Every structure is written in C-alpha cells, then in structure tokens.
Coordinates of C-alpha atoms and ligand atoms in Angstrom, one line a residue:
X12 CA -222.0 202.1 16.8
X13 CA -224.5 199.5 17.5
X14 CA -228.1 199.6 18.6
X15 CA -226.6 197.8 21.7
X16 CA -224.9 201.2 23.3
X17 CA -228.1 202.5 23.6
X18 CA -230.2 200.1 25.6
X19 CA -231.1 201.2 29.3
X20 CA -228.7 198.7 31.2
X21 CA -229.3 197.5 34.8
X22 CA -228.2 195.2 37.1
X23 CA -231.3 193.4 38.0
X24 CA -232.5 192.6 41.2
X25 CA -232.1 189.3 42.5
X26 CA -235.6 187.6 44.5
X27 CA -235.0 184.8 46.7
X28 CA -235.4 181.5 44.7
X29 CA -238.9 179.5 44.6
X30 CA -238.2 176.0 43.9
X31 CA -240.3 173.2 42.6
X32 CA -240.0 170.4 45.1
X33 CA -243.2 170.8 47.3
X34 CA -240.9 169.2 49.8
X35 CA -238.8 172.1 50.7
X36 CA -238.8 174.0 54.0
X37 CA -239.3 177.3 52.3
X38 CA -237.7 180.2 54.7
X39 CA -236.4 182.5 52.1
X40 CA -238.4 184.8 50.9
X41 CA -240.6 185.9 54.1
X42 CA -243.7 184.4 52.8
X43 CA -246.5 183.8 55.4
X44 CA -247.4 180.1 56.7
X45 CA -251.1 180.5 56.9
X46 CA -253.6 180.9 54.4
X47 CA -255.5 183.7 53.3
X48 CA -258.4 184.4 54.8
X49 CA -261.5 182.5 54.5
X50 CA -263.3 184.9 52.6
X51 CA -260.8 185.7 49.7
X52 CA -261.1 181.4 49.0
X53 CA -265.2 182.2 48.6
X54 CA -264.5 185.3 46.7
X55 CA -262.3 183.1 44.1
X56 CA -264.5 180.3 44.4
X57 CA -267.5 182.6 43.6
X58 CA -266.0 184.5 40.7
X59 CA -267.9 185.6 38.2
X60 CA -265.9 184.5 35.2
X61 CA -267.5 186.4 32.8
X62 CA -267.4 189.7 34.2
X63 CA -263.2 188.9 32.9
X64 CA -264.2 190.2 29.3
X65 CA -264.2 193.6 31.0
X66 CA -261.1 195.9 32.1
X67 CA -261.1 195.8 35.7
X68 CA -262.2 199.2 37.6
X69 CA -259.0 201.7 36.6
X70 CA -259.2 202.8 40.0
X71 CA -259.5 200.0 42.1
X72 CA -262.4 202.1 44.2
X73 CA -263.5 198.8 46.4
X74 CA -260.1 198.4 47.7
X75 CA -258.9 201.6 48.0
X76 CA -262.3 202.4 49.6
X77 CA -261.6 199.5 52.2
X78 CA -257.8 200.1 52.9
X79 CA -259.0 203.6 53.5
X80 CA -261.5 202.5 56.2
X81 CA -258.9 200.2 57.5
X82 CA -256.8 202.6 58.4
X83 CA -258.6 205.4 58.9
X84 CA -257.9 207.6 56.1
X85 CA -260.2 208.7 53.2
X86 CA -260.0 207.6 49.6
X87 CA -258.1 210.0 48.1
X88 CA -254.7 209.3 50.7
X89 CA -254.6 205.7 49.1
X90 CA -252.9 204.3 46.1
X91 CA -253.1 200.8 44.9
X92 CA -250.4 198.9 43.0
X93 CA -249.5 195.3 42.1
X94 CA -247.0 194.5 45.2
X95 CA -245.6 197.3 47.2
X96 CA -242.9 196.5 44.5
X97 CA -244.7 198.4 41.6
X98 CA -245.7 201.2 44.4
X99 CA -242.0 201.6 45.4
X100 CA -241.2 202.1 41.5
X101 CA -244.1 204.0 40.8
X102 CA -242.7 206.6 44.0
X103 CA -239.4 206.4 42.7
X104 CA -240.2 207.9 38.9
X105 CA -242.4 210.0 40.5
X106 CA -241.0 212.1 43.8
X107 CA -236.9 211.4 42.8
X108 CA -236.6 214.0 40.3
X109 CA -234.4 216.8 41.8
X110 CA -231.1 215.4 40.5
X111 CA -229.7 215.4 44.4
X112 CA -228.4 212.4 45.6
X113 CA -231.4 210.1 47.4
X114 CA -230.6 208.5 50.9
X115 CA -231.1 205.1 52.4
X116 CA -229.5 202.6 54.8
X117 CA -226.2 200.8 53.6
X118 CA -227.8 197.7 54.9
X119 CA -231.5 197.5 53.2
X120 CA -234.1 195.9 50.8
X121 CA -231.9 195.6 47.9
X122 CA -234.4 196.8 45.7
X123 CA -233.7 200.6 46.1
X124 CA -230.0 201.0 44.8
X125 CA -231.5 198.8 41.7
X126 CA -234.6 201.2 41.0
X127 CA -232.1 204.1 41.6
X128 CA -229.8 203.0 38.8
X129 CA -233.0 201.9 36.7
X130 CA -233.8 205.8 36.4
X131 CA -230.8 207.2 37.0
X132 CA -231.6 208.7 40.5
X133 CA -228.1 209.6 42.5
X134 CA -227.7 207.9 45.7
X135 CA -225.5 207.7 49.1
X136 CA -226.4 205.1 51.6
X137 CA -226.1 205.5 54.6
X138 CA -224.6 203.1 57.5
X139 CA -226.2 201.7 59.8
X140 CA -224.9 201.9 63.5
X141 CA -223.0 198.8 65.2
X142 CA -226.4 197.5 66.3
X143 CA -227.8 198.0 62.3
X144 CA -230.2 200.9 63.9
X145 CA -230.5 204.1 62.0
X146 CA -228.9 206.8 62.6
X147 CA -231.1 209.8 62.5
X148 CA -228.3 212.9 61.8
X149 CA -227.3 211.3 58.6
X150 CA -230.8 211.8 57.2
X151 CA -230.2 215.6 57.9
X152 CA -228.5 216.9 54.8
X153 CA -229.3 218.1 51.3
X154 CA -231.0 215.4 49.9
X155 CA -233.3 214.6 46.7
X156 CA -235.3 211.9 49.1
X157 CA -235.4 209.5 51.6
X158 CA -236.8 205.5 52.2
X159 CA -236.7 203.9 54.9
X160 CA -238.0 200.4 55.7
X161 CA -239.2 200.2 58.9
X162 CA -238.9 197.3 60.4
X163 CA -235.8 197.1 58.2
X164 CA -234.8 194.5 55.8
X165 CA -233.2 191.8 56.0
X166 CA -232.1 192.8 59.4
X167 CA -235.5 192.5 61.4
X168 CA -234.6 195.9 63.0
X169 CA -237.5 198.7 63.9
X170 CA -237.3 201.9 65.5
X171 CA -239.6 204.0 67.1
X172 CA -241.7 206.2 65.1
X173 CA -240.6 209.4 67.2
X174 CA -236.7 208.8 65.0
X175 CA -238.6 208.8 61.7
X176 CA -240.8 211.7 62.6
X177 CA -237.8 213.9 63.3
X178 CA -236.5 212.7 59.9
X179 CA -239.6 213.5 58.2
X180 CA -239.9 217.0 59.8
X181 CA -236.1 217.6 58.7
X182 CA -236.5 217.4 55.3
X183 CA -239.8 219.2 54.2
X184 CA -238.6 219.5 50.8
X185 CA -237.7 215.6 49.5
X186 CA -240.3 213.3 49.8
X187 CA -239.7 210.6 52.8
X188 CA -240.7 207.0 51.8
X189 CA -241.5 204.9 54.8
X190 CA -241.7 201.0 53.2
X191 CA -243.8 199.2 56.3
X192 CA -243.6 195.8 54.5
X193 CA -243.0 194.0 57.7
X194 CA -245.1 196.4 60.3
X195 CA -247.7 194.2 61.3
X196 CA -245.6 191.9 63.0
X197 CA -244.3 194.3 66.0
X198 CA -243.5 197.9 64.7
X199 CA -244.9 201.2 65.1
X200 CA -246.6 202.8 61.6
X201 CA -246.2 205.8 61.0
X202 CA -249.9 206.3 59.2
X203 CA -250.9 208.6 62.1
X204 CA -248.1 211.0 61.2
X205 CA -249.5 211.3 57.3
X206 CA -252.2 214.2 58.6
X207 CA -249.3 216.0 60.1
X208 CA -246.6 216.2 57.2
X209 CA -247.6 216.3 53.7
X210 CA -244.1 214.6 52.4
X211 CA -245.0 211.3 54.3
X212 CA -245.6 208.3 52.0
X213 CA -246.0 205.2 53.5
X214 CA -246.4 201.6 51.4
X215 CA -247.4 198.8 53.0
X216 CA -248.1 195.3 51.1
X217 CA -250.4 192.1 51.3
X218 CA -247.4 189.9 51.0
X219 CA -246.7 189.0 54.4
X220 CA -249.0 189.9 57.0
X221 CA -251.8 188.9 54.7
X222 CA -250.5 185.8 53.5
X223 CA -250.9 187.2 49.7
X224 CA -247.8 187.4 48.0
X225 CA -248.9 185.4 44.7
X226 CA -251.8 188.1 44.7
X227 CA -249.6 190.7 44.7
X228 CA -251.3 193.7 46.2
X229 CA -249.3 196.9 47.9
X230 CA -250.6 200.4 48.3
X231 CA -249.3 203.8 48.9
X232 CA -250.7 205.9 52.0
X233 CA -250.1 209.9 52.4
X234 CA -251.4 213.5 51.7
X235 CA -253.5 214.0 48.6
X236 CA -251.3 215.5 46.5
X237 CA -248.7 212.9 47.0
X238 CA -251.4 210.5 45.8
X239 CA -253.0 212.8 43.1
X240 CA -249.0 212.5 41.3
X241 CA -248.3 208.9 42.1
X242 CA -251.9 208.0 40.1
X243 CA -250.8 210.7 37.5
X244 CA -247.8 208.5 36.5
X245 CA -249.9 205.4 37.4
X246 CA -252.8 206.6 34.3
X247 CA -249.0 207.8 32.0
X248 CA -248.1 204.0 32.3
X249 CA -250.9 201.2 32.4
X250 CA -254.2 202.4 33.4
X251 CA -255.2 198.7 34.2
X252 CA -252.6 197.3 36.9
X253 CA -254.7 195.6 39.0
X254 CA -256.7 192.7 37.7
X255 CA -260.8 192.3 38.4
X256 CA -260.2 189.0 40.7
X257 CA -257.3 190.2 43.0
X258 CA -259.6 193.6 43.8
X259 CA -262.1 191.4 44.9
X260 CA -260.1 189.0 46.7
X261 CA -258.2 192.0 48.6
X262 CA -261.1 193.4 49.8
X263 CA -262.0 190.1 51.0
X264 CA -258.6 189.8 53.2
X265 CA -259.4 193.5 54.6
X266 CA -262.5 192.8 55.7
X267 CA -261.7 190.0 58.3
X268 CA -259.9 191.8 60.7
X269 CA -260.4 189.4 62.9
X270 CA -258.4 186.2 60.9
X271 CA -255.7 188.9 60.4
X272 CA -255.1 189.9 64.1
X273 CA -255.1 186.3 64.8
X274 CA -252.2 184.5 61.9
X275 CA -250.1 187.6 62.8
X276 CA -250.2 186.9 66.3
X277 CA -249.2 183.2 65.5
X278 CA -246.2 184.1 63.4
X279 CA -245.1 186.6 66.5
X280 CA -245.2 183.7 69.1
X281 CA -243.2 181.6 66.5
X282 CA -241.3 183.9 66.3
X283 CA -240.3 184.9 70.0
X284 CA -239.9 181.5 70.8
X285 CA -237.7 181.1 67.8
X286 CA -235.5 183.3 69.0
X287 CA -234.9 181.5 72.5
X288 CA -234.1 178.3 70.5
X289 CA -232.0 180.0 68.2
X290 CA -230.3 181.7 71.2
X291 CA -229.8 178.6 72.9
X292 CA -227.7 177.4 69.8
X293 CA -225.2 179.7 69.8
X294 CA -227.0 182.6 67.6
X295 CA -226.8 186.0 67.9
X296 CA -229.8 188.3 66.2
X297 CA -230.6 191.6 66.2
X298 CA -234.0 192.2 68.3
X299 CA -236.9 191.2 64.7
X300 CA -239.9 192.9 64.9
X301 CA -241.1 190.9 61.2
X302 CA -241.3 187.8 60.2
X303 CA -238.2 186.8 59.9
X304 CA -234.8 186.5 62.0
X305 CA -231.5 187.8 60.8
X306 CA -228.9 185.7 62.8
X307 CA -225.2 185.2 63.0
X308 CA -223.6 181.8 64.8
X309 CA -221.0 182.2 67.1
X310 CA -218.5 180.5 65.7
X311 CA -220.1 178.8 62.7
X312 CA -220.1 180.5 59.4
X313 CA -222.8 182.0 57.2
X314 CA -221.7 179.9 54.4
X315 CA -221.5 177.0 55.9
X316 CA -224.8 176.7 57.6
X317 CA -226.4 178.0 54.3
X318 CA -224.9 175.3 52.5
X319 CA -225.8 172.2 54.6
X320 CA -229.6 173.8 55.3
X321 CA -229.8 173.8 51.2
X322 CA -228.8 170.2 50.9
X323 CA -231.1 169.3 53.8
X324 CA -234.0 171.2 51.9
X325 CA -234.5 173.9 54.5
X326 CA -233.7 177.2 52.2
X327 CA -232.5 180.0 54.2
X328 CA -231.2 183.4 52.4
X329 CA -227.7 184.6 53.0
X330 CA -225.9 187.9 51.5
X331 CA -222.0 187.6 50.3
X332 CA -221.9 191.5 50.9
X333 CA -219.9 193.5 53.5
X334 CA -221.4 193.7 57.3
X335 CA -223.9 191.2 56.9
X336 CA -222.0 188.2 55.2
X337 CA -222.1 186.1 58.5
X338 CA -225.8 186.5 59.1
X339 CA -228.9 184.3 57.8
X340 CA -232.1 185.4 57.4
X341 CA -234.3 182.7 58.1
X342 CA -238.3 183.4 57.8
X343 CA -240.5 182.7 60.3
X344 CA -242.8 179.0 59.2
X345 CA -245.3 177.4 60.9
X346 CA -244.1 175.5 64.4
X347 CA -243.7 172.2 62.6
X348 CA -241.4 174.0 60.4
X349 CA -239.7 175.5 62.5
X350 CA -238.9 172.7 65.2
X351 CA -237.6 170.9 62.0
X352 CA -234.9 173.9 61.6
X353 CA -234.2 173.8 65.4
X354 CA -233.6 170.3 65.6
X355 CA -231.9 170.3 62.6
X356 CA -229.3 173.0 63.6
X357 CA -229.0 171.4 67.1
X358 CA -227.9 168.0 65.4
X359 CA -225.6 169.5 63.0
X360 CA -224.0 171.9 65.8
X361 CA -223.3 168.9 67.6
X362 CA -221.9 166.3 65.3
X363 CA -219.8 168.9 64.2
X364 CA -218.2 169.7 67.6
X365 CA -217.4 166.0 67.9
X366 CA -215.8 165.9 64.5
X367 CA -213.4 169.2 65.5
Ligands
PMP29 N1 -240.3 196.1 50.8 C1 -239.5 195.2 51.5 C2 -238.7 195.7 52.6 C3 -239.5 193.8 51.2 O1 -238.8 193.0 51.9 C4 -240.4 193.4 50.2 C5 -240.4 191.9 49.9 N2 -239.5 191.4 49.1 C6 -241.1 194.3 49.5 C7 -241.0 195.7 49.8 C8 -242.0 193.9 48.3 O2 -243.0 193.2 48.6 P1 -244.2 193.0 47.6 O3 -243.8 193.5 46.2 O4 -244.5 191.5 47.6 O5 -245.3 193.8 48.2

C-alpha cells in the first residue's frame, strides 16, 4: 500500500501550445487578432497600485453589475469566474451530482470528458450527425445533465436556438449547460430563454470576442437559484478568484460596445472570405459561425498539412482522434495573417502536384 493508490488521478487536458518565437503565425488556440479595447489599456495604465494591498471585491459587483446591464439581466442571474474554464468546473461540481450518466457531443471541447473524470461524474457522448450537427432526440433520455457548446468546438458548427430550447424544455430535471464561447461571431444565444426555464445556464467568456484571453474572465448567466449555488461552491472554495485589476479592466471592455461590435465584425469578414480561399484550394468545412474554421483537404491529409504549416511557423491545431483526424482547425488572424496561410497553402498544393 502506498500513499500513491490514493491520489485523485486524471488525465489532464491538453491546451493548444503557446510558443516563444514572436515570429509565429499563431492560429491554434482561437485567440483574437485585435486588441482590447481602448479603455481597458487606460484602466491598467491608471491603476491604482496601492489599492493591491487589499483583497479584491469577493463579489466582483462592478462587473457582474455591467455584464448584467449588458445583457439585460439583473445582478443576481450572473456569476463571474476566472475564464469560462473555472465557470464550467465550478457548474460541473455543482449541478452533476445525481450519479446519472451526463450527456454531450462525441465531437466537443475536450474539456468536459476531463472535468467528468476529475469528479467522477458518469458520462455518454453523444454523436454528432454526418454534417457534426446535433442531434436533438439523443438529448431526450434519463440523464444527470447536459452541455452543449454552441457554436460547437472545434467544429465551428451552430444551431438554431429553437433545437436547444426543445432540449432544455425536455429535461426539466438536469441542469442544461449552454457553453457560448464562440457566440459573438454568428450564433444565436440562448440568454433570452434564461427567464423562461430555470435549468438554463449559459457561460460565455472574454477570451475571444473580447480579445482577453490572458485576462481570463468568463461568467455564468441563468435563474437565481442556479447562481445562488454556483456562488455557494464559489465562497466553499476561494472567496477571492478574481483579482482587483482584471475587474476593472473587464468592466472597461463591457463598456465600449461600440469597439466590440466593430473587431467582431472584422474577424467575421476574415473569416467569410477565408472560407472562399480555403474553398478554392480544395477544402471542405463545415458552415463556422466562430472564429475559427474546421477544414478537411480533399485529397491532402491532416497530418501532412499540420506538419509542413509547423515547420513554416504557421501553427494550426489538428486532433489524432476518430471522425475528425482529417480536419484542421485553423483560427481566424488578422488579413495579413491570413493571406500568408492562403498563399502558403496555394504554393505548397501546387509544388506538390508537380512532384506526384
Ligand atoms: N469553451 C470552449 C468551447 C472553448 O473552446 C474554450 C477555449 N478553450 C473555453 C470554453 C474556455 O475559454 P476560457 O477559459 O478562456 O474562457
């Protein structure tokens, strides 16, 4: 018997790598290509450093108080946590508790099978159809929950909100996690349904749309109660998550609406006309609806076009798992970046016909 049979094993989860050389096209990890906004650079700039001998506000009022007029919700639907990361695992531990096996796509973030193991939460995904849509009958059995990203990752894919609703209504006894990571770039929220069903939660994040991911700021939306027990396990765990200068500087990002409408917008056209390039080439991709495009080559392998992108310092992210093993999912950089990638490809396609 060692102490060693006792430790809480898991298999982590892997995040896409960050690397040193400033050089690098980086289109692996869904980061945004734009700054901030304006205002959280003064906010920093500004700081009042010696405020930092206090412990931040425990309950991040300001931002909660400014998501909540964001979206239209009062303060006490909202729930604040360091990434949508630490809001997903907070939900877990909190709503998975019934011992019944949890449901979510076999093709998803790669994150929930990990937090399921990490607290021992049953699961059964479920596949996706030929086109990786969900398929809204398998979400209608006994279940101890149910998250769903929509639009989905890595595959890009959103559906409307009227398919979640009907899940939602289905199964008013498990808590239905709707993880809206990628929303702002094209799909449909399903905040407006949080009035109408009390085992809504949705999580959305500041990593992408916002342009925050070093911040790290996600939040939790949905019926009081479902807030009241997400803070209770927040306060039975770290009363201080968030720290004094990211509350400030997240306010600061909510408040120009205005700079956020408009980088969004600019990723989306990169993106559309992304898609005709990549077309052009000889890729096939499920419709995106995020910032990021999940595409297969005709008749050129995954592997192969992961490989030479990495030597050429364009990092891409690629999967060696069943379904989605020919597919890259490349993330949407600014035009410059991207015409680099597109000419790239084109160059490489070619020479390598003339070679065969
Ligand atoms: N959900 C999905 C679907 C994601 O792809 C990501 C980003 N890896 C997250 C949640 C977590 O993002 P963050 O913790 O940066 O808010």
């Amino acid at each position: 018997m060692s102490w060693e049979e006792n430790v809480r094993k898991v298999v982590p989860y892997v995040a896409g790598e960050q690397p040193k050389d400033p050089t690098v096209i980086k289109l692996n990890t869904n980061e945004n290509p734009y700054p901030p906004a304006p205002g959280v650079a003064e906010v920093i700039r500004r700081f009042d450093y010696d405020s930092l001998r206090k412990y931040p506000d425990q309950d991040v009022s300001a931002l909660v108080s400014a998501l909540a007029g964001h979206h239209g919700l009062d303060r006490e639907q909202v729930f604040v946590g360091v990434g949508s990361d630490d809001v997903l695992a907070m939900s877990f531990l909190t709503f998975f508790n019934s011992g019944k096996p949890i449901l979510f796509p076999d093709i998803t973030y790669s994150f929930y099978d990990v937090w399921a193991d990490l607290y021992r939460i049953p699961y059964e995904d479920q596949p996706l159809d030929e086109n990786f849509c969900v398929r809204e009958e398998d979400y209608f059995k006994e279940n101890g929950g149910i998250i769903l990203a929509n639009p989905n990752a890595p595959t890009g894919v959103a559906s409307e909100r009227s398919v979640y609703e009907k899940i939602i209504r289905e199964n008013p006894d498990s808590v239905v996690i709707i993880d809206e990571a990628y929303v702002d770039f094209g799909g449909e929220s399903c905040v407006p349904l949080i009035e109408k069903y009390d085992n809504l939660l949705v999580v959305q994040t500041f990593s992408k749309s916002r342009s925050m991911a070093g911040m790290r700021i996600g939040y939790a939306m949905g019926n009081r109660k479902l807030i009241r027990y997400l803070n209770d396990i927040k306060f039975s765990f770290n009363s201080y998550t968030m720290n004094t200068v990211t509350i400030a500087a997240g306010v600061a990002s909510v408040e120009d609406e205005a700079y956020f409408a408009e980088t969004t917008a600019r990723v989306v056209a990169t993106r559309e006309r992304t898609k005709r390039e990549l077309a052009k080439l000889g890729f096939v991709f499920p419709d995106s609806k995020t910032n990021f495009i999940f595409a297969a080559h005709k008749t050129v392998p995954a592997q192969e076009l992961f490989d030479v992108l990495r030597e050429n310092k364009i990092y891409v992210r690629h999967w060696n798992k069943p379904r989605i093993e020919n597919y890259l999912r490349i993330s949407i950089g600014t035009d410059e970046e991207m015409d680099k990638v597109l000419t790239f490809l084109e160059e490489y396609l070619t020479n390598r016909k003339c070679i065969k």
